[in-house]
CSV table of C-alpha atoms in Angstrom, one decimal:
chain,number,residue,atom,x,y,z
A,1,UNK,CA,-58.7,0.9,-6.8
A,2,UNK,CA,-56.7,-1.7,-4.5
A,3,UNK,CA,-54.5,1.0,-3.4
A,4,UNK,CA,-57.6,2.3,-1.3
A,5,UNK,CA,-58.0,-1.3,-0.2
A,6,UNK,CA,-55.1,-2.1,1.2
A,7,UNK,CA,-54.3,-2.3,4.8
A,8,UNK,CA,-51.5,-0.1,4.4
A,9,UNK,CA,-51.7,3.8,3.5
A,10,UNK,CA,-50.6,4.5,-0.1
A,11,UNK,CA,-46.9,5.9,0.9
A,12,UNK,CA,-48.0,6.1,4.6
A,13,UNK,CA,-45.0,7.6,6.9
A,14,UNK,CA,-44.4,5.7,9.4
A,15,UNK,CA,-40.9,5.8,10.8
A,16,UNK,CA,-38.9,3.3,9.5
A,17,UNK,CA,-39.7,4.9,5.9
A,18,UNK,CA,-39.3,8.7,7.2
A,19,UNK,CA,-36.0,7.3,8.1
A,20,UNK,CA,-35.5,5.3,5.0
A,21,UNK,CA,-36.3,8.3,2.7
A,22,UNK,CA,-34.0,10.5,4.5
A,23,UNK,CA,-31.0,7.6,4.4
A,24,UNK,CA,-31.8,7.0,1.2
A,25,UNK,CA,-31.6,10.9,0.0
A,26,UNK,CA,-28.6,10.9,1.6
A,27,UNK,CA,-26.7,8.0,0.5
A,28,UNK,CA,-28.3,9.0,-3.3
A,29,UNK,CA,-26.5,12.6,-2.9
A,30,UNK,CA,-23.5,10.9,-1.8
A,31,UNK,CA,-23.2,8.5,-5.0
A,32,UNK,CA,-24.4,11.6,-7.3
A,33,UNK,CA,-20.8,13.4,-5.6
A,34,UNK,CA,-18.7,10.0,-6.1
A,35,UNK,CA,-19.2,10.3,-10.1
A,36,UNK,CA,-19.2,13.6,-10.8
A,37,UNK,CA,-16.6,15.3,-8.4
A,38,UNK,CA,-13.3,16.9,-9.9
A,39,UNK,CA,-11.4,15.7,-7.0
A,40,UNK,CA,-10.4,12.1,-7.1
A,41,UNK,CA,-10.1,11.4,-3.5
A,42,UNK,CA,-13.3,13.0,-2.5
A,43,UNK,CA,-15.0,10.6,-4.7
A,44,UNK,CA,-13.5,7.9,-2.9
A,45,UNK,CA,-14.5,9.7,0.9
A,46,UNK,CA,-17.9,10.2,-0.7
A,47,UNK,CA,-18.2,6.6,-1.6
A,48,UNK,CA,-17.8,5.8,2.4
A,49,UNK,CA,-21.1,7.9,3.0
A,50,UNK,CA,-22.9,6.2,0.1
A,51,UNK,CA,-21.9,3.0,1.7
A,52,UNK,CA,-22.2,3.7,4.5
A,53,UNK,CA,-26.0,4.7,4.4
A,54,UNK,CA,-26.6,1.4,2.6
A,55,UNK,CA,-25.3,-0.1,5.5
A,56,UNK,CA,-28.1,2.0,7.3
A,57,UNK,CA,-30.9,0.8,4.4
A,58,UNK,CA,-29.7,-2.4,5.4
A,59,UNK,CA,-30.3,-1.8,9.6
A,60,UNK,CA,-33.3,-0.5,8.4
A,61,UNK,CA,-34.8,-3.7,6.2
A,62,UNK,CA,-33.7,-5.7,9.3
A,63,UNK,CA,-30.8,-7.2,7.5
A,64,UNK,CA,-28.4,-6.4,10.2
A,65,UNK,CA,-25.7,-9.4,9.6
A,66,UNK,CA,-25.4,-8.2,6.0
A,67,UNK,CA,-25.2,-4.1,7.3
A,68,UNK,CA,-22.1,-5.5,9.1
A,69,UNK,CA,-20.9,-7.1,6.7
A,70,UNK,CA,-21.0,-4.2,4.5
A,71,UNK,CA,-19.2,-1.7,7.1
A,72,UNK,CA,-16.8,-4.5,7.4
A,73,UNK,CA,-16.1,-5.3,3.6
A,74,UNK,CA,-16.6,-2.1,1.7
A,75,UNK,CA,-16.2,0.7,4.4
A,76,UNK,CA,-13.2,-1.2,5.5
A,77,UNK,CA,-11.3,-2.4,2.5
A,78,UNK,CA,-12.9,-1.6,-0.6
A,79,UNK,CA,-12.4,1.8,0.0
A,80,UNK,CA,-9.0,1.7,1.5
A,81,UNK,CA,-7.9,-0.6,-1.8
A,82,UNK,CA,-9.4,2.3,-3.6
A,83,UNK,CA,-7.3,5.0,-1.8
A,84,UNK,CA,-4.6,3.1,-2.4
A,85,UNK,CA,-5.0,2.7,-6.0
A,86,UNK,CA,-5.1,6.6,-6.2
A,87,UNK,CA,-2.3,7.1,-4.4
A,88,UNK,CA,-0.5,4.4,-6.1
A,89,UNK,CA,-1.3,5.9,-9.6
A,90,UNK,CA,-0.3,9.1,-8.5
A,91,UNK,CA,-4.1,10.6,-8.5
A,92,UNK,CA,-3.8,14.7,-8.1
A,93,UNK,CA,-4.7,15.8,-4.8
A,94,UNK,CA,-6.7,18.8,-5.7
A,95,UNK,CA,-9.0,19.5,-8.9
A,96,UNK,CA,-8.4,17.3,-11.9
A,97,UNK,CA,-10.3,19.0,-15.1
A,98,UNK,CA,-9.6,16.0,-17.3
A,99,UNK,CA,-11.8,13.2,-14.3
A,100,UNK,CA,-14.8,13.3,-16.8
A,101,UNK,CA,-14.4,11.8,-20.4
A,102,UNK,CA,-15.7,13.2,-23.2
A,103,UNK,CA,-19.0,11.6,-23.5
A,104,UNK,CA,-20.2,12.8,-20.5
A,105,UNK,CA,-23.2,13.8,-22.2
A,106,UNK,CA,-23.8,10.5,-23.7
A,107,UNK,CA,-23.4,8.8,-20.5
A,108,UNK,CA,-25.9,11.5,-18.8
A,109,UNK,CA,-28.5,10.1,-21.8
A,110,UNK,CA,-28.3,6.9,-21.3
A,111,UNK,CA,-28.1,6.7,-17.5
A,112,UNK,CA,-31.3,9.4,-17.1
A,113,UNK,CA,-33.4,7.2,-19.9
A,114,UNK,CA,-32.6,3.9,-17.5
A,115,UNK,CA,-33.1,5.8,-14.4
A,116,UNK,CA,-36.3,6.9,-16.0
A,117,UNK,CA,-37.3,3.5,-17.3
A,118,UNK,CA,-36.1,1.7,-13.9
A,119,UNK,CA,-38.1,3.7,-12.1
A,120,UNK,CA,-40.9,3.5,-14.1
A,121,UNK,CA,-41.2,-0.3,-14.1
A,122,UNK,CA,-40.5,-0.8,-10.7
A,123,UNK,CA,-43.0,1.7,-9.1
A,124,UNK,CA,-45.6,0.6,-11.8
A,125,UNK,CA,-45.1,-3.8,-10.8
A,126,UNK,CA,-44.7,-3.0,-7.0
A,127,UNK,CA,-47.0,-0.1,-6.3
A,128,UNK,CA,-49.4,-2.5,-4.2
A,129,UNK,CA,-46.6,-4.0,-2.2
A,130,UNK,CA,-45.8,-3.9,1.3
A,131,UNK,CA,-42.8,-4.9,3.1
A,132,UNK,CA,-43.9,-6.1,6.8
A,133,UNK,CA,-41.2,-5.2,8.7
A,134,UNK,CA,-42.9,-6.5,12.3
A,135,UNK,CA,-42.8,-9.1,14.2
A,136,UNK,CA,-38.8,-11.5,14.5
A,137,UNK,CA,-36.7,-9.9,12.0
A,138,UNK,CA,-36.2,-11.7,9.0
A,139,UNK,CA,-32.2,-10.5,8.9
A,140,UNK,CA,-30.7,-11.7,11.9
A,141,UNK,CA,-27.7,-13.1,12.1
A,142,UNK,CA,-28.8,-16.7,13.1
A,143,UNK,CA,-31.6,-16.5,10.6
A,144,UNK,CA,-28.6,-16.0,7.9
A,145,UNK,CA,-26.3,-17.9,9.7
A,146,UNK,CA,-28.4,-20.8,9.7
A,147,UNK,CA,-29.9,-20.2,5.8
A,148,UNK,CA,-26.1,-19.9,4.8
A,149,UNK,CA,-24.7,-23.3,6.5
A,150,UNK,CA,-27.7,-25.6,6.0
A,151,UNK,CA,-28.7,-24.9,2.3
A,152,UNK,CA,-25.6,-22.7,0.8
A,153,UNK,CA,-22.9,-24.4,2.3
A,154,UNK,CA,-21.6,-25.7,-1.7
A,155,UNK,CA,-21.7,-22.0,-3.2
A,156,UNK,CA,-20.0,-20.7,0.5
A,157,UNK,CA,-17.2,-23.1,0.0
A,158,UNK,CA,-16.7,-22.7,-3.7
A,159,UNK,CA,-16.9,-19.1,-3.1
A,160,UNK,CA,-13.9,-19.6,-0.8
A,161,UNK,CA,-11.7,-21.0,-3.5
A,162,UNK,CA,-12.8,-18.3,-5.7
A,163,UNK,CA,-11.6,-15.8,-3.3
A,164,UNK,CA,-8.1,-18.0,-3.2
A,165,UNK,CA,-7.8,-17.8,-6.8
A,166,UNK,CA,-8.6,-13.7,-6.8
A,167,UNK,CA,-5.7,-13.5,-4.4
A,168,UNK,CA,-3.5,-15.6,-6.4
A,169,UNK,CA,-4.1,-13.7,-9.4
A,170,UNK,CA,-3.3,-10.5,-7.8
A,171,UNK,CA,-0.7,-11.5,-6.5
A,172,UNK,CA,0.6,-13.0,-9.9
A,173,UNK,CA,-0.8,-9.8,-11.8
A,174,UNK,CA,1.6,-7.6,-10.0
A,175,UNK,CA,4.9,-9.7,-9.5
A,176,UNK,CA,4.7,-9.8,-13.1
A,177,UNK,CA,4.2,-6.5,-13.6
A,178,UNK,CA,7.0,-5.7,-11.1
A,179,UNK,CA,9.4,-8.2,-13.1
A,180,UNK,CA,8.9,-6.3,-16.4
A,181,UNK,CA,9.0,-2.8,-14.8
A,182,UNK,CA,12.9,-3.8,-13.1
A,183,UNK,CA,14.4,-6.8,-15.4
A,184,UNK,CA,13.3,-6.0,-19.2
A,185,UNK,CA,12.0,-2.5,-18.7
A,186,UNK,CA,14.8,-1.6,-21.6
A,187,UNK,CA,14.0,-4.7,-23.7
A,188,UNK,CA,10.6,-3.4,-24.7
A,189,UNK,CA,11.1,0.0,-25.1
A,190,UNK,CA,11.8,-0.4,-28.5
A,191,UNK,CA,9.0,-2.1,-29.3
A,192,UNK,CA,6.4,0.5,-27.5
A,193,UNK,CA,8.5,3.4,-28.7
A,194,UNK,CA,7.4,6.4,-27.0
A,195,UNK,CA,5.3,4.5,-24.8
A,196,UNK,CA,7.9,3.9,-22.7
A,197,UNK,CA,9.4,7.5,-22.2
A,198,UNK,CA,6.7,8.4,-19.9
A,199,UNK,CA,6.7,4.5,-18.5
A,200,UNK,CA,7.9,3.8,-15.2
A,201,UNK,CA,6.5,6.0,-13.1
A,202,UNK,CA,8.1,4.6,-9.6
A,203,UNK,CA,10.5,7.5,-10.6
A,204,UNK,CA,11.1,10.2,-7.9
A,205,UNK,CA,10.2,13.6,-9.1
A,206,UNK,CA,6.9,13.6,-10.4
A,207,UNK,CA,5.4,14.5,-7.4
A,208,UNK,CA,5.9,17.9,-8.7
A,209,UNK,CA,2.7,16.9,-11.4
A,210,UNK,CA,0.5,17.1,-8.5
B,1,UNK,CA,-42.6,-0.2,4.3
B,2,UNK,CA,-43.5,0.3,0.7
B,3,UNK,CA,-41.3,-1.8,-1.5
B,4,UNK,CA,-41.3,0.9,-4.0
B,5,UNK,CA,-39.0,2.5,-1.4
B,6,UNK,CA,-35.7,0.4,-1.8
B,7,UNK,CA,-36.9,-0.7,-5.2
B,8,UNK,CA,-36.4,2.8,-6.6
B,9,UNK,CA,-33.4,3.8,-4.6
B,10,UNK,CA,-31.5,0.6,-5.8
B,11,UNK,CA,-32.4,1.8,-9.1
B,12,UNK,CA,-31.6,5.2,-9.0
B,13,UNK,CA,-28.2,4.1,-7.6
B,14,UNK,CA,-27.8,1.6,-10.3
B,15,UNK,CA,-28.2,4.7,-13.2
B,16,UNK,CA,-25.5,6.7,-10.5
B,17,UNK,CA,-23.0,4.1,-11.0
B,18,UNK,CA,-24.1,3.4,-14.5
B,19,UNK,CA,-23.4,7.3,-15.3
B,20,UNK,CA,-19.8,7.0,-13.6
B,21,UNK,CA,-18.8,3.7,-15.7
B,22,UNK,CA,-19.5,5.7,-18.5
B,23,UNK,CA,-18.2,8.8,-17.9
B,24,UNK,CA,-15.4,8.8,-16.0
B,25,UNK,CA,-12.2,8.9,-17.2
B,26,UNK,CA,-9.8,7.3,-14.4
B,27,UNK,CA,-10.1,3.7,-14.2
B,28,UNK,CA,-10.3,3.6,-10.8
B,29,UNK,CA,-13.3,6.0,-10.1
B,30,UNK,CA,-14.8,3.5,-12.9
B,31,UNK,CA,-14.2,1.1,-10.7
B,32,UNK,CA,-15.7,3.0,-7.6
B,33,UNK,CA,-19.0,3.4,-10.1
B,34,UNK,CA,-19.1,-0.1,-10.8
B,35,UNK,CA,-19.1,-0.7,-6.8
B,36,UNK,CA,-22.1,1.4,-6.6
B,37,UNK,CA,-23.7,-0.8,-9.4
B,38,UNK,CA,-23.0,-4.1,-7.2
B,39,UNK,CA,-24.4,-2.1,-4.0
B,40,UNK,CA,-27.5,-1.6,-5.6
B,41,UNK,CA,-28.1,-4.7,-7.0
B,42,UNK,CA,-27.1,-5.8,-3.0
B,43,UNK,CA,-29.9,-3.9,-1.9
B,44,UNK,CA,-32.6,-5.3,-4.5
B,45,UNK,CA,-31.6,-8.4,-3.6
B,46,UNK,CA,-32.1,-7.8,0.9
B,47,UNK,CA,-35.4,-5.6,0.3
B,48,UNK,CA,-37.0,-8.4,-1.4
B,49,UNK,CA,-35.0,-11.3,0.6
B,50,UNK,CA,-37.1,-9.8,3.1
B,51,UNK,CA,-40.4,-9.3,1.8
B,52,UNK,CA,-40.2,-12.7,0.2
B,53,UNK,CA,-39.5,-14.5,4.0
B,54,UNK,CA,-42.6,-12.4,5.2
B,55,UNK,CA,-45.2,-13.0,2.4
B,56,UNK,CA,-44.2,-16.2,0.7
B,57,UNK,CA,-42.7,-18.0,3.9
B,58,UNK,CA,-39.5,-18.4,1.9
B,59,UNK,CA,-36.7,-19.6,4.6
B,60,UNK,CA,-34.3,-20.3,2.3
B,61,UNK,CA,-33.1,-16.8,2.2
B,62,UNK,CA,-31.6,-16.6,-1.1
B,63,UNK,CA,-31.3,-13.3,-1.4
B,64,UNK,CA,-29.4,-12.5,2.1
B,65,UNK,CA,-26.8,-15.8,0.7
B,66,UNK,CA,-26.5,-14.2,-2.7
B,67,UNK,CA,-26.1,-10.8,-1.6
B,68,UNK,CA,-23.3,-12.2,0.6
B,69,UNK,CA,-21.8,-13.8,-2.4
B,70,UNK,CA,-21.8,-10.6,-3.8
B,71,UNK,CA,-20.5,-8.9,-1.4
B,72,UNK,CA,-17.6,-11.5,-1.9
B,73,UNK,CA,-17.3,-11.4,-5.3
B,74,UNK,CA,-17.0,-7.3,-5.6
B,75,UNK,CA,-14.2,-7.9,-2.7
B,76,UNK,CA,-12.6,-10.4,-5.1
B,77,UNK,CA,-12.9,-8.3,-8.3
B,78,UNK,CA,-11.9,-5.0,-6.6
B,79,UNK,CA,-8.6,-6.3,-5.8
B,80,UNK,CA,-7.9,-8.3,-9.3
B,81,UNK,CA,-9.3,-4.9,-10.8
B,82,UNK,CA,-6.7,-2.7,-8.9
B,83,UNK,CA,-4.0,-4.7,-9.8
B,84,UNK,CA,-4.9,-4.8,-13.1
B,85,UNK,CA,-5.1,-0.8,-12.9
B,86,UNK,CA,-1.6,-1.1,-11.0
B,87,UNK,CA,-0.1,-3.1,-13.7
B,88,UNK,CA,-1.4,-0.6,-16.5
B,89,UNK,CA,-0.3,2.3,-14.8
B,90,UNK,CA,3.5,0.8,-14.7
B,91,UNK,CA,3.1,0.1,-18.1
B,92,UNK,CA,1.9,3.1,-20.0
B,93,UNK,CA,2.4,5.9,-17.2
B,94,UNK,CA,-1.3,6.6,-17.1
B,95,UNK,CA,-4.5,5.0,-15.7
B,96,UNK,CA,-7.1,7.3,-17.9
B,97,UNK,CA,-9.3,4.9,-19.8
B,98,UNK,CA,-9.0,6.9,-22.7
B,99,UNK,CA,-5.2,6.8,-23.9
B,100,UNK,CA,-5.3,3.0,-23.6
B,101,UNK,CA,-6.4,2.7,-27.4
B,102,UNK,CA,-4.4,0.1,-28.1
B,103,UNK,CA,-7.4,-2.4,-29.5
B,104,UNK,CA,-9.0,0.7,-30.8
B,105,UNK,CA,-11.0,1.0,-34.6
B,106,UNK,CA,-10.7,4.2,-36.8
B,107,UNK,CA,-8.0,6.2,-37.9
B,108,UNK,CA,-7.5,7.8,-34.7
B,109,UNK,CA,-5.8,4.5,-33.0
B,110,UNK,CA,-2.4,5.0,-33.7
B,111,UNK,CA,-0.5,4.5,-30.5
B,112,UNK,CA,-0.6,3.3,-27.2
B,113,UNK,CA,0.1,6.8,-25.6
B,114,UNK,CA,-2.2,9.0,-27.4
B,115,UNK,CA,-1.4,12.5,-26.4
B,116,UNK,CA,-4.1,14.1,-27.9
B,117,UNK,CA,-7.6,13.0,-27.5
B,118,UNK,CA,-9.4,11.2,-30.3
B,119,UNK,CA,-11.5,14.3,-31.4
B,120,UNK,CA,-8.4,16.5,-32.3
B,121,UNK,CA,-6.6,13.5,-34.5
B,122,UNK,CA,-10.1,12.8,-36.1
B,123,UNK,CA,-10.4,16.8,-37.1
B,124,UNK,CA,-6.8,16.9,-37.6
B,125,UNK,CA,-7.0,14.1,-40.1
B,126,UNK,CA,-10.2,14.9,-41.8
């Protein structure tokens, strides 16, 4: 067997994977609370842990530019933009009975025969495979800063005018929005019918729905 | 470190946010599963960014450059996703997936509001 062989212990503990399991348990139970929790804004606080810890799994691989880039990104603004979506759409603060559709079963199915499958085939191809994690990490942030600007410097730059036309868009997507809500909000009433008599919901006084 | 470690974690937190696409109701906590998705894909692509620069001398780092570009692209698409939510939610009053059945098949699609869920008008009409 080349598991005996190998100059590693098969699942041998050594700290960085004590550490790794543990973060990883963590940040798991986290993302396990983001999708099924009743309570809209604890999903989005339990997404910061989840993230969080990845953040940590990244430390941990010896990624570290890309840990701070997560903490920076999705800790800081992802997450915020998601809070503000809730509050925006007028999420209920407390227990919403109605968060899960009704193929929740369905969706259990098919996401435990992946997980299963996943799992399966990944432990089965890389069972024999070690990660050295000694010696210069392979992370740092001249090692990515240097990979980035000498052989991705095309993609970075057209990523940059991606990111341009994501904010134009969004910016367009709700000025439009906006226009229709205030200048023709009468004009297509008729044509949505009762669609519109629960429409604009800017109104004050529906804070009672929480 | 094994590479079975982050191997299966990304995977198991792929079928997390898989799970929540599919379940959830809200758009936005679809949206918070389908972050999850992209974060485990990010995490495929580091563990074996840096088992790849250790055992194949690869210094090209693609995977740290792609997960950064990732990274980017989730920022880009949260905030053309929200806005899209935004704009759906002054629309129709609602942001639950489920009422939008606009471009839906079947008997059941008969408005944009839908009231009742599909499973009542499909017993109610049969």
């Amino acid at each position: 067997m080349t598991l005996a062989q190998a100059p590693h212990g098969f699942l041998s503990p050594a700290g960085v994977e004590i550490a790794f399991l543990l973060v990883g348990l963590l940040t798991l139970g986290a993302a396990l609370v983001t999708v099924t929790t009743r309570q809209l804004v604890h999903a989005a606080l339990w997404l910061v842990v989840a993230l969080g810890g990845l953040a940590v799994e990244y430390l941990l691989l010896t990624a570290e530019f890309i840990a701070w880039v997560q903490v920076l990104i999705y800790v800081g603004s992802v997450v915020v933009l998601l809070l503000f979506g809730l509050m925006l759409t007028k999420a209920p603060i407390g227990r919403s009975p109605d968060a899960d559709s009704g193929n929740r079963w369905a969706a259990l199915t098919v996401a435990v025969a992946s997980a299963v499958a996943l799992v399966w085939v990944v432990v089965d191809a890389f069972r024999t495979t070690w990660i050295d994690l000694d010696g210069p990490a392979a992370g740092t942030t001249e090692v990515t800063g240097a990979s980035l600007f000498r052989h991705w410097v095309l993609p970075f730059e057209a990523l940059s005018v991606l990111l341009l036309a994501a904010l134009v868009g969004a910016i367009v997507l709700s000025r439009k929005a906006k226009a229709d809500a205030e200048g023709e909000g009468d004009g297509k009433a008729g044509a949505d019918g009762k669609a519109k008599a629960d429409a604009l919901p800017a109104a004050p006084g529906k804070e009672g729905a929480r | 470190m094994h590479l079975a470690y982050p191997a299966v974690l990304s995977a198991l937190l792929f079928c997390t946010g898989l799970y929540g696409v599919l379940a959830r109701r809200n758009a936005i906590l679809v949206l918070m599963s389908v972050e999850l998705m992209l974060n485990a894909v990010n995490l495929n692509l580091v563990a074996f960014d840096v088992w790849l620069s250790r055992t194949a001398r690869e210094t090209l780092h693609s995977g740290q450059a792609l997960t950064l570009f990732t990274i980017a692209i989730a920022a880009a698409e949260i905030g053309i996703g929200l806005a899209i939510v935004l704009a759906v939610y002054r629309n129709r009053g609602t942001s639950d997936i489920d009422k939008l059945r606009d471009t839906a098949e079947g008997p059941d699609a008969e408005g944009p509001d839908g009231d009742h869920p599909a499973a009542e008008k499909a017993e109610a009409t049969a």
